[in-house]
Coordinates of C-alpha atoms in Angstrom, one line a residue:
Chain A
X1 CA -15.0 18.6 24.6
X2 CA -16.5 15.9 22.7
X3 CA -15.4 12.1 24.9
X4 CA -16.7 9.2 26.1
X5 CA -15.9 8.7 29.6
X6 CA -15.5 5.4 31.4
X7 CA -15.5 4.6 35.2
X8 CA -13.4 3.4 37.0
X9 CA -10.1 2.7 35.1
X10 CA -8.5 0.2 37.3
X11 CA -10.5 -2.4 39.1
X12 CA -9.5 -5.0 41.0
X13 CA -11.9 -7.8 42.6
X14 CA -12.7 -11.7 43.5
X15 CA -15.0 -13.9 42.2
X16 CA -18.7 -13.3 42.5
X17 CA -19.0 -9.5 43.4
X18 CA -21.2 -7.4 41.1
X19 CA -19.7 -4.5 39.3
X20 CA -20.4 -2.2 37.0
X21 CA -18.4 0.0 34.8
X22 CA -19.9 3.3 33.7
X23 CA -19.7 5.2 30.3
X24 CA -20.9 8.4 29.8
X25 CA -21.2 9.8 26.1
X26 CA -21.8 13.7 25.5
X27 CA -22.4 13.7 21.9
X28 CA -26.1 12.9 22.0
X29 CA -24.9 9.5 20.3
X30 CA -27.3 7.0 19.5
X31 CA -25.1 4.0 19.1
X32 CA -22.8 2.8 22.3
X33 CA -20.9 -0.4 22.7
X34 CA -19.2 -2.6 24.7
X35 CA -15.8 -4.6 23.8
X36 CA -13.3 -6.3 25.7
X37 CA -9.7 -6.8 24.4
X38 CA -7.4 -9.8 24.7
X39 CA -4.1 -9.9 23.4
X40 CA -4.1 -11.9 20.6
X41 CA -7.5 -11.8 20.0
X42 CA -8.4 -8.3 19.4
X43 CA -11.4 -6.5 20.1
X44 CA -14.8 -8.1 20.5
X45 CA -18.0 -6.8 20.9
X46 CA -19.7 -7.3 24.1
X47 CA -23.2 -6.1 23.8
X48 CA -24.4 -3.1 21.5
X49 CA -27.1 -0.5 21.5
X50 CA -29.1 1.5 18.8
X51 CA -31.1 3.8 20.9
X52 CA -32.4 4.4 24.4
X53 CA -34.3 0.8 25.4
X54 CA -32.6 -0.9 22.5
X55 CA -29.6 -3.7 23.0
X56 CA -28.2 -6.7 21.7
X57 CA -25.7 -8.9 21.7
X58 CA -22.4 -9.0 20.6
X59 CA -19.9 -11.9 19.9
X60 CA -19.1 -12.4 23.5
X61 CA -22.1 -11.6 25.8
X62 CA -21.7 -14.5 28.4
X63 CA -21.6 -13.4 31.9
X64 CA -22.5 -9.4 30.9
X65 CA -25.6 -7.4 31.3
X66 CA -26.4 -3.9 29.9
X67 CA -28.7 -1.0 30.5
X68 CA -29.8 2.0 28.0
X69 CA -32.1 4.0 30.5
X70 CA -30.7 7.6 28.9
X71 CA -29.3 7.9 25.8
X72 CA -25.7 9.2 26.9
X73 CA -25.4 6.3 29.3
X74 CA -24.6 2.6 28.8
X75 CA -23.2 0.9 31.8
X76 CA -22.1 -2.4 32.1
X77 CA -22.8 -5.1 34.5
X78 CA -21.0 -7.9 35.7
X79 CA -24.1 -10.0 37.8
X80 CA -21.3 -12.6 39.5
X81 CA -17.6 -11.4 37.8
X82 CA -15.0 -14.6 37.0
X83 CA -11.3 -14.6 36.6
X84 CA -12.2 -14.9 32.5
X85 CA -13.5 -11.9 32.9
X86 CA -10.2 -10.2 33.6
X87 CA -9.8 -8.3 30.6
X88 CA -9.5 -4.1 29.3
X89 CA -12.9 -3.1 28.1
X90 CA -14.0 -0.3 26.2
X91 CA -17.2 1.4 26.0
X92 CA -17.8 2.9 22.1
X93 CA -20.4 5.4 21.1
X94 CA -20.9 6.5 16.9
X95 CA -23.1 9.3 15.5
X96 CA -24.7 7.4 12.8
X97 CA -25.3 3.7 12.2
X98 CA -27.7 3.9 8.9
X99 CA -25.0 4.1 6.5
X100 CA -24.6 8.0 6.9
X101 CA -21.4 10.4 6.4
X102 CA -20.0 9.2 9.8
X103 CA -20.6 6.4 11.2
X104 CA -17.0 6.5 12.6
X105 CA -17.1 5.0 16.6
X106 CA -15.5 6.8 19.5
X107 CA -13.7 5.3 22.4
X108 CA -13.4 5.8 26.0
X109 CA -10.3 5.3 27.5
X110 CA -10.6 2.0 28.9
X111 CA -11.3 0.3 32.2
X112 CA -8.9 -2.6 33.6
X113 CA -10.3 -5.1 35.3
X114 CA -9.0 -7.8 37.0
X115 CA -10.9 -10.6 38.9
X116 CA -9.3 -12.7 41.3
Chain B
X1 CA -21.5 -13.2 9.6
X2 CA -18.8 -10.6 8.8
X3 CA -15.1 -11.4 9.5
X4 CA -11.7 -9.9 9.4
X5 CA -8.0 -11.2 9.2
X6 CA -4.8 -9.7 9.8
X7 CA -2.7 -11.9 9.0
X8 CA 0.6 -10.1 10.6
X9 CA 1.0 -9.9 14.2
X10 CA 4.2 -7.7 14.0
X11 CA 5.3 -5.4 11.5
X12 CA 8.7 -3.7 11.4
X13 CA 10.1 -1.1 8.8
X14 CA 12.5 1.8 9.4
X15 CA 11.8 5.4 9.5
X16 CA 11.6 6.6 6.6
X17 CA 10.4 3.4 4.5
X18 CA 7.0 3.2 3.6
X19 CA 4.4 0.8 5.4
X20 CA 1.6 -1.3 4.6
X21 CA -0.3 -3.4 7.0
X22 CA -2.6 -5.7 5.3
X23 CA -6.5 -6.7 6.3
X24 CA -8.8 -8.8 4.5
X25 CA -12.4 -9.1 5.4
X26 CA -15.8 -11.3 4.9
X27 CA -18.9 -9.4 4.7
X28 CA -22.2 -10.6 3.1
X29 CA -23.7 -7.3 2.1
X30 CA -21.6 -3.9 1.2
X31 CA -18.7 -3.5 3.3
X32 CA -17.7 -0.6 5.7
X33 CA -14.0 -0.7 6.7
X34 CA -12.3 1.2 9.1
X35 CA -9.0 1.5 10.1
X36 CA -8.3 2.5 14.2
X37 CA -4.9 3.1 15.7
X38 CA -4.0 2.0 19.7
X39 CA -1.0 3.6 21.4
X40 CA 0.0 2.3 25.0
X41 CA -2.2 3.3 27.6
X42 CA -4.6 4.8 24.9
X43 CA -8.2 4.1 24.0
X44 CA -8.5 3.4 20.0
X45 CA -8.4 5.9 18.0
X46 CA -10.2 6.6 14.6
X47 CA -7.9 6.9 11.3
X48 CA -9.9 6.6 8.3
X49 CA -12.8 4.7 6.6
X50 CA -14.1 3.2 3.3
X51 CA -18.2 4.0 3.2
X52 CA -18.1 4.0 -0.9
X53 CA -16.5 6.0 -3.7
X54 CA -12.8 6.2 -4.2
X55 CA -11.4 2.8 -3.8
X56 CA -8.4 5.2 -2.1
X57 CA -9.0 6.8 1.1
X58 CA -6.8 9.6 2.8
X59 CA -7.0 9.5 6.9
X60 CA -5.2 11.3 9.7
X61 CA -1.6 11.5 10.0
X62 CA -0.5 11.0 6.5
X63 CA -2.1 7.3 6.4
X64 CA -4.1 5.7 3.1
X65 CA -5.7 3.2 2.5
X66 CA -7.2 0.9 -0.5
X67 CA -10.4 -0.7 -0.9
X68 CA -9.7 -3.7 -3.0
X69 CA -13.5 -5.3 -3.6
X70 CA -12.1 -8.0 -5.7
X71 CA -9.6 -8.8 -3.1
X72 CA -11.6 -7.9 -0.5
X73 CA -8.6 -6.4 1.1
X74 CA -8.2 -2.9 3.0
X75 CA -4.5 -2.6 3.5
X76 CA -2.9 0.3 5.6
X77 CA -0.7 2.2 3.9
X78 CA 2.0 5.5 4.8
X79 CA 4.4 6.6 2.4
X80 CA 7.5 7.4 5.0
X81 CA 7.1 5.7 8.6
X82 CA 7.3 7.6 11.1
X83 CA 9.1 6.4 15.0
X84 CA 5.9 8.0 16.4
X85 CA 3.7 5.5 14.3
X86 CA 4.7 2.6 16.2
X87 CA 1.4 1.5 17.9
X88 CA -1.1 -1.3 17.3
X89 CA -3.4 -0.8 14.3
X90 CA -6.7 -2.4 14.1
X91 CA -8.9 -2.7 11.0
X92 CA -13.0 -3.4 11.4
X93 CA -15.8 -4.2 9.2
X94 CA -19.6 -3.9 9.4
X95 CA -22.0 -4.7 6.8
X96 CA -23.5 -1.8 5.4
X97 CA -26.9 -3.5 4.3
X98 CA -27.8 -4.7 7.4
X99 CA -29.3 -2.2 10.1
X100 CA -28.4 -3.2 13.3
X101 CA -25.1 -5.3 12.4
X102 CA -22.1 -5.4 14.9
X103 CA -18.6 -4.2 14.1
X104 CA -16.2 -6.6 14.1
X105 CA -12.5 -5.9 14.7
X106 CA -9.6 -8.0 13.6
X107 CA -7.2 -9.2 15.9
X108 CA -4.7 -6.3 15.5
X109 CA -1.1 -5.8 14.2
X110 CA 1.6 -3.9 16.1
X111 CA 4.0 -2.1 14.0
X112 CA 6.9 -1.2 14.8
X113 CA 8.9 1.8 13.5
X114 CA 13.0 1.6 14.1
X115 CA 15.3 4.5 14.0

């Protein structure tokens, strides 16, 4: 079955320990994304890569770190996490960023994280 | 920079009724629009998009939308709501000229489907 996968989906922790949230895509995807959502404010775009060694940033990058070591994983570091970090992030990955047929993004389910 | 506005937080209409939920975007270059649907608990989920040719684009369950270039406007459309269309709806631009270009998501609007 065709997902991205996200881990963990709950997280709870305080101020200042690193984290990192996983995503796994298995659609040989070359595009992946990360977004956080706010109420009121939507979805924004965290960081974003085109291929394996390739990122860059999004609207909101303070405070986040990514990796693209493989091209089905893109995981997401928090260095030293902040209670304005607290938010429900999603990691996207899409088939085709060049204008193709596609270029629709797929989401993981989400991951919850709150810092205290 | 590429920019998008929905201008409802909340939309109700019956069952039954049709629905629109309206989006209007920014985008320097050629626009790509897309249209993605939340339920609770739910990651987002894709419904339909404008690439280019017909201004009117079919989707998943039952939706439409129109690409209006002069209006720059890509409003969400359904001819008979449904209860089970009650979720939050998001609408996104990129611009399709520029390689490399974020998406950018509007701030959502929940719509709300009564009985």
């Amino acid at each position: 079955e065709a997902q991205v996968t996200q881990n963990p989906r709950y997280l709870i922790t305080v101020t200042g320990k690193k984290l990192t949230v996983t995503c796994s895509q298995n659609m040989n995807h070359e595009y992946m994304s990360w977004y956080r959502q706010d109420p009121g404010l939507g979805l924004r775009q965290i960081y974003y890569s085109m291929n394996v060694e390739v990122t860059d940033k999004g609207d909101v990058p303070e405070g986040y770190k990514v990796s693209r070591k493989e091209k089905r994983n893109f995981p997401l570091i928090l260095e030293s996490p902040s209670p304005n970090q607290t938010s429900l992030y999603f990691c996207a990955s899409s088939d085709d960023l060049a204008g193709g047929i596609t270029d629709t993004q797929y989401f993981g389910p989400g991951t919850r994280l709150t810092v205290l | 920079a590429q920019s998008v506005a929905q201008p409802e937080d909340q939309v109700n209409v019956a069952e039954g009724n049709p629905l629109t939920v309206k989006c209007t975007y920014s985008v320097s270059g050629n626009p790509y629009l897309f249209w993605y649907v939340q339920y609770p608990n739910r990651g987002l989920q894709f419904l339909l998009k404008y690439i280019t040719g017909d201004n009117l684009v079919k989707g998943s369950y039952g939706f439409e939308a129109e690409f209006n270039k002069s209006q720059t406007s890509f409003h969400l459309k359904k001819p008979s709501a449904l209860v089970s269309d009650s979720a939050l709806y998001f609408c996104a631009v990129r611009d399709g000229e520029n390689y490399g270009q974020n998406f950018v998501f509007g701030p959502g609007t929940r719509l709300s489907v009564l009985p």
